[in-house]
PDB file of C-alpha atoms in Angstrom:
ATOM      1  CA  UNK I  20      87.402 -48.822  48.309  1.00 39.00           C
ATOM      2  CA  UNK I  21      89.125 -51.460  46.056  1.00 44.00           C
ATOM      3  CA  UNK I  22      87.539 -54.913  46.482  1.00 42.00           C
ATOM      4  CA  UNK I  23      90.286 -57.722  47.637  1.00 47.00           C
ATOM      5  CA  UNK I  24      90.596 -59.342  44.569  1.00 53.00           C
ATOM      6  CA  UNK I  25      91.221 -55.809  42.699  1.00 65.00           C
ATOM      7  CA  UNK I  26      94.157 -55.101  45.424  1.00 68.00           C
ATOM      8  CA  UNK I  27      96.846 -53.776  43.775  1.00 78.00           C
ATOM      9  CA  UNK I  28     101.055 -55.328  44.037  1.00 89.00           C
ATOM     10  CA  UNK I  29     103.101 -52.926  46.138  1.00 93.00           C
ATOM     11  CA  UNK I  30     104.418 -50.064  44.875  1.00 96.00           C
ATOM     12  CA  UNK I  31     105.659 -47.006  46.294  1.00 97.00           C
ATOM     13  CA  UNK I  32     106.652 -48.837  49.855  1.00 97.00           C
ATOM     14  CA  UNK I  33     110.557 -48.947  51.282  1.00 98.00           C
ATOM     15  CA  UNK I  34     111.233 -51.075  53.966  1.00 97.00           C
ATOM     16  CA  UNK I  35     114.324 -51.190  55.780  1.00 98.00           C
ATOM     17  CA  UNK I  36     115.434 -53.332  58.739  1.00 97.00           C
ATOM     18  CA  UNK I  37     116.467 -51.944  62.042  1.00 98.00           C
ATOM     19  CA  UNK I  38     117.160 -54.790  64.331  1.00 98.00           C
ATOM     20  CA  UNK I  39     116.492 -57.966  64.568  1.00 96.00           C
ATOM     21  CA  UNK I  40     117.225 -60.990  67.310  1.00 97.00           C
ATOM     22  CA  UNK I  41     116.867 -64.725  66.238  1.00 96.00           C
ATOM     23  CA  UNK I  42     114.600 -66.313  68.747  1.00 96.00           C
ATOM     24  CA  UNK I  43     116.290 -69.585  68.871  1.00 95.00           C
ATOM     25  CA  UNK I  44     118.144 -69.437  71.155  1.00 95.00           C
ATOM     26  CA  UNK I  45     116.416 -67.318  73.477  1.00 96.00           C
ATOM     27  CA  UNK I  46     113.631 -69.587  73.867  1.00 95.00           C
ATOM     28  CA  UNK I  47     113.357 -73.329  73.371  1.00 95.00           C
ATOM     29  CA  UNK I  48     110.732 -74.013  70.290  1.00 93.00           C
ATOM     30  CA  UNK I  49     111.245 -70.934  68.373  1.00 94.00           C
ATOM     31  CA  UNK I  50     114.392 -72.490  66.050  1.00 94.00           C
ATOM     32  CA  UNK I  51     114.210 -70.465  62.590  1.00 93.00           C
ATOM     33  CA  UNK I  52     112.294 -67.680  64.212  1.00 95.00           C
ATOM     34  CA  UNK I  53     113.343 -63.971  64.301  1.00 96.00           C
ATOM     35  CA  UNK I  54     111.787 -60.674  66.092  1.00 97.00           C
ATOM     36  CA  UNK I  55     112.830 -58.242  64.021  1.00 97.00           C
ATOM     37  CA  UNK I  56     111.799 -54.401  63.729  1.00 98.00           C
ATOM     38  CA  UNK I  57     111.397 -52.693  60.325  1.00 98.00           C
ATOM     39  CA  UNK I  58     110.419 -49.017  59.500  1.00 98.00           C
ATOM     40  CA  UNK I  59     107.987 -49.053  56.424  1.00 98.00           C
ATOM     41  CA  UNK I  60     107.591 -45.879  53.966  1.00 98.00           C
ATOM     42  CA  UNK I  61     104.510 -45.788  51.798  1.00 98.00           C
ATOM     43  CA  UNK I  62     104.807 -42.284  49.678  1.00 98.00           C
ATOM     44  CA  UNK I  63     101.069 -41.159  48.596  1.00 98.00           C
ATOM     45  CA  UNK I  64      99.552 -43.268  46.665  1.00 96.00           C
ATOM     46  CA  UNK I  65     101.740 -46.151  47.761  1.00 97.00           C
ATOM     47  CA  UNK I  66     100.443 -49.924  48.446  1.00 96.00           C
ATOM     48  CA  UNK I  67     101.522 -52.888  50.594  1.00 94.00           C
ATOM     49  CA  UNK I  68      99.870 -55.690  48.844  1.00 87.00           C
ATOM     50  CA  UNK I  69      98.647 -57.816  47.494  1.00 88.00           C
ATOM     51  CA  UNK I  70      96.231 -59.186  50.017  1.00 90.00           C
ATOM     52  CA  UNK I  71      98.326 -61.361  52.880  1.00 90.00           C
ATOM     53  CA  UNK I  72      97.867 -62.912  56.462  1.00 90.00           C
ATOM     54  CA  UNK I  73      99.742 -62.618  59.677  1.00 92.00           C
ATOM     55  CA  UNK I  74      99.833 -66.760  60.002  1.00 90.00           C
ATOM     56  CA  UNK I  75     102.709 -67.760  61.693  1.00 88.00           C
ATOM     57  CA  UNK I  76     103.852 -64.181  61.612  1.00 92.00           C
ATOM     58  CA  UNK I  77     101.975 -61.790  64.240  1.00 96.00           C
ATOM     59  CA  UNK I  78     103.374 -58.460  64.460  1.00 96.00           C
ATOM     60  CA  UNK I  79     102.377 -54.803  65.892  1.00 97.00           C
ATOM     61  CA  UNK I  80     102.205 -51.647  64.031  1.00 97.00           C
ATOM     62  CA  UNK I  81     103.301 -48.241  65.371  1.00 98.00           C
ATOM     63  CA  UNK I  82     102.204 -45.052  63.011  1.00 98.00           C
ATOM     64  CA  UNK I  83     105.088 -42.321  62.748  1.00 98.00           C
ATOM     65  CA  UNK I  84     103.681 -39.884  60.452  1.00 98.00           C
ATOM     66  CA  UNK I  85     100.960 -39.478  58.005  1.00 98.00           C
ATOM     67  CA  UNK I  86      98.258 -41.554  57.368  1.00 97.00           C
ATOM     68  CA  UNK I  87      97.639 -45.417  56.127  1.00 97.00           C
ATOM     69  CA  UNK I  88      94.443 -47.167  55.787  1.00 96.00           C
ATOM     70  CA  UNK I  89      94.266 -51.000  56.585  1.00 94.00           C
ATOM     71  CA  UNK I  90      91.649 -52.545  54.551  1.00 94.00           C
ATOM     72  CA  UNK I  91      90.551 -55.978  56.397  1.00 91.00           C
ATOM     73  CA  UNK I  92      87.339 -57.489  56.296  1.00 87.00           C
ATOM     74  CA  UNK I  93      86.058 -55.303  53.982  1.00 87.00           C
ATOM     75  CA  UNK I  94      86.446 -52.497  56.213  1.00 93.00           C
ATOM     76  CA  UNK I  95      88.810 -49.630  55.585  1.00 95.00           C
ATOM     77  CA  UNK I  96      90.551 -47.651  58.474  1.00 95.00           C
ATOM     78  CA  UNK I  97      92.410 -45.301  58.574  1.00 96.00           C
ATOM     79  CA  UNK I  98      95.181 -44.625  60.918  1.00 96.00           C
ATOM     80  CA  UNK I  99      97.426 -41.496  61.723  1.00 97.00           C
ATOM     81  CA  UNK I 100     100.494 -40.859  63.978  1.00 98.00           C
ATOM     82  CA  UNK I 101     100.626 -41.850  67.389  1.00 97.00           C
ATOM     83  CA  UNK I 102      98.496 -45.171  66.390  1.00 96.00           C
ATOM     84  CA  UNK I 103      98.949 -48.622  65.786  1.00 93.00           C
ATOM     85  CA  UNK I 104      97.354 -51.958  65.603  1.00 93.00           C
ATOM     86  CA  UNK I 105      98.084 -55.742  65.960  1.00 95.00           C
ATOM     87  CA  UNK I 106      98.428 -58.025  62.893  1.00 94.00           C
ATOM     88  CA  UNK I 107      97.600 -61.941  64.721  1.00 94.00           C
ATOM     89  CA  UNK I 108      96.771 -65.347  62.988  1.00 94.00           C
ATOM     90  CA  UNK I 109      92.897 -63.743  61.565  1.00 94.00           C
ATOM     91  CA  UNK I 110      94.400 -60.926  60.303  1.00 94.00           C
ATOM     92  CA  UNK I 111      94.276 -60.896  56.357  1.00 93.00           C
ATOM     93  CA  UNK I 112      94.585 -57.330  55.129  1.00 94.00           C
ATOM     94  CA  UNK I 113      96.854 -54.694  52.647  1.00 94.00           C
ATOM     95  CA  UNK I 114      97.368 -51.353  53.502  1.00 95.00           C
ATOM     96  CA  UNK I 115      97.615 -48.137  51.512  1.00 96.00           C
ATOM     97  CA  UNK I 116      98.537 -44.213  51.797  1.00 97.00           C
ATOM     98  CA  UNK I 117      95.485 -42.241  50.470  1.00 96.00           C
ATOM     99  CA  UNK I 118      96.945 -39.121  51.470  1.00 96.00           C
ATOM    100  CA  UNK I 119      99.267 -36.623  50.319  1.00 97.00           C
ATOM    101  CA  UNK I 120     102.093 -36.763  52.613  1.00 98.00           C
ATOM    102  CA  UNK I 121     104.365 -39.818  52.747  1.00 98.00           C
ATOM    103  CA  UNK I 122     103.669 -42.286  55.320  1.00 98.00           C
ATOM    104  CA  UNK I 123     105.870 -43.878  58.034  1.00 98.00           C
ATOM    105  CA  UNK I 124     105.399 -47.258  60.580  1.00 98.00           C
ATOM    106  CA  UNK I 125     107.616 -48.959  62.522  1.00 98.00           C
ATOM    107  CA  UNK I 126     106.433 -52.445  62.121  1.00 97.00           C
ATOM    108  CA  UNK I 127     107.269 -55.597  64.494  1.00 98.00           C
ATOM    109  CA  UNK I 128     106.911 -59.128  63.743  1.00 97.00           C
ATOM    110  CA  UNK I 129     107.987 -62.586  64.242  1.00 96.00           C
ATOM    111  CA  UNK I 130     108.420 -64.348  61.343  1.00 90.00           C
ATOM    112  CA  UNK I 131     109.991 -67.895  59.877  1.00 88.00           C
ATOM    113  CA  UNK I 132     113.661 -66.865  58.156  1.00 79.00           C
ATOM    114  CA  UNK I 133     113.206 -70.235  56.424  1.00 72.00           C
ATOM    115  CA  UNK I 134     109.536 -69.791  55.210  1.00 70.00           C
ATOM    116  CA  UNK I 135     109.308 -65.710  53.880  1.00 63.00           C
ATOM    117  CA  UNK I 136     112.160 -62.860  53.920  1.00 53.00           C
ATOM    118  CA  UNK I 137     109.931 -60.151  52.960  1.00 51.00           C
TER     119      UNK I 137
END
C-alpha cells in the first residue's frame, strides 16, 4: 500500500454527470448546493487522488463492476460490484483500481457549485 503522502494525482478516471438537482430551492438553507449523480470509470491501474475529504460534500458510493480499493485511515479495502460505502465529514481517503478489469461507480454527493466543480 502507498503511504498518503506518496498518493498518486488521478489518472486513468472518467467521470461523467448524469443528473443533477440544485437544492436551493427545494429546501430553505441549501442556496449554492447541488445533489448530483456521476458514474466514475477507473481503467486498471487508474487513481482518484490525491488524498481529499468529504467536508461539506457527503456522498454514497454504489460499485457497478470490477473492483476499487478505498484507502482511508491507513486501511485499504477493497470493494466489488453490488457494494458501496458512504463518504461523510471524517472521511479523508483516494481510491484506486488494482485489478485488471476496468472499474465502474455510480457516485452521489452534495456538493457547493460555488466552492469545487470537480
Amino acid at each position: 500500500m502507498r503511504s498518503e503522502q506518496g498518493t498518486p494525482e488521478t489518472k486513468g478516471v472518467t467521470v461523467t454527470k448524469l443528473a443533477a438537482v440544485d437544492l436551493g430551492p427545494e429546501i430553505e438553507g441549501m442556496t449554492g448546493r447541488q445533489l448530483r449523480m456521476r458514474l466514475v470509470t477507473i481503467e486498471p491501474g487508474g487513481v482518484l487522488g490525491p488524498v481529499h475529504n468529504h467536508k461539506d460534500r457527503p456522498g454514497i458510493v454504489y460499485i457497478l463492476q470490477g473492483t476499487i480499493t478505498d484507502h482511508r485511515d491507513g486501511v485499504a479495502r477493497e470493494y466489488g460490484p453490488g457494494v458501496g460505502w458512504p463518504e461523510d465529514k471524517d472521511t479523508t481517503h483516494w481510491l484506486e483500481n488494482r485489478g485488471s478489469e476496468t472499474a465502474v461507480e455510480i457516485s452521489i454527493d452534495i456538493f457547493n457549485r460555488q466552492k469545487d466543480e470537480t
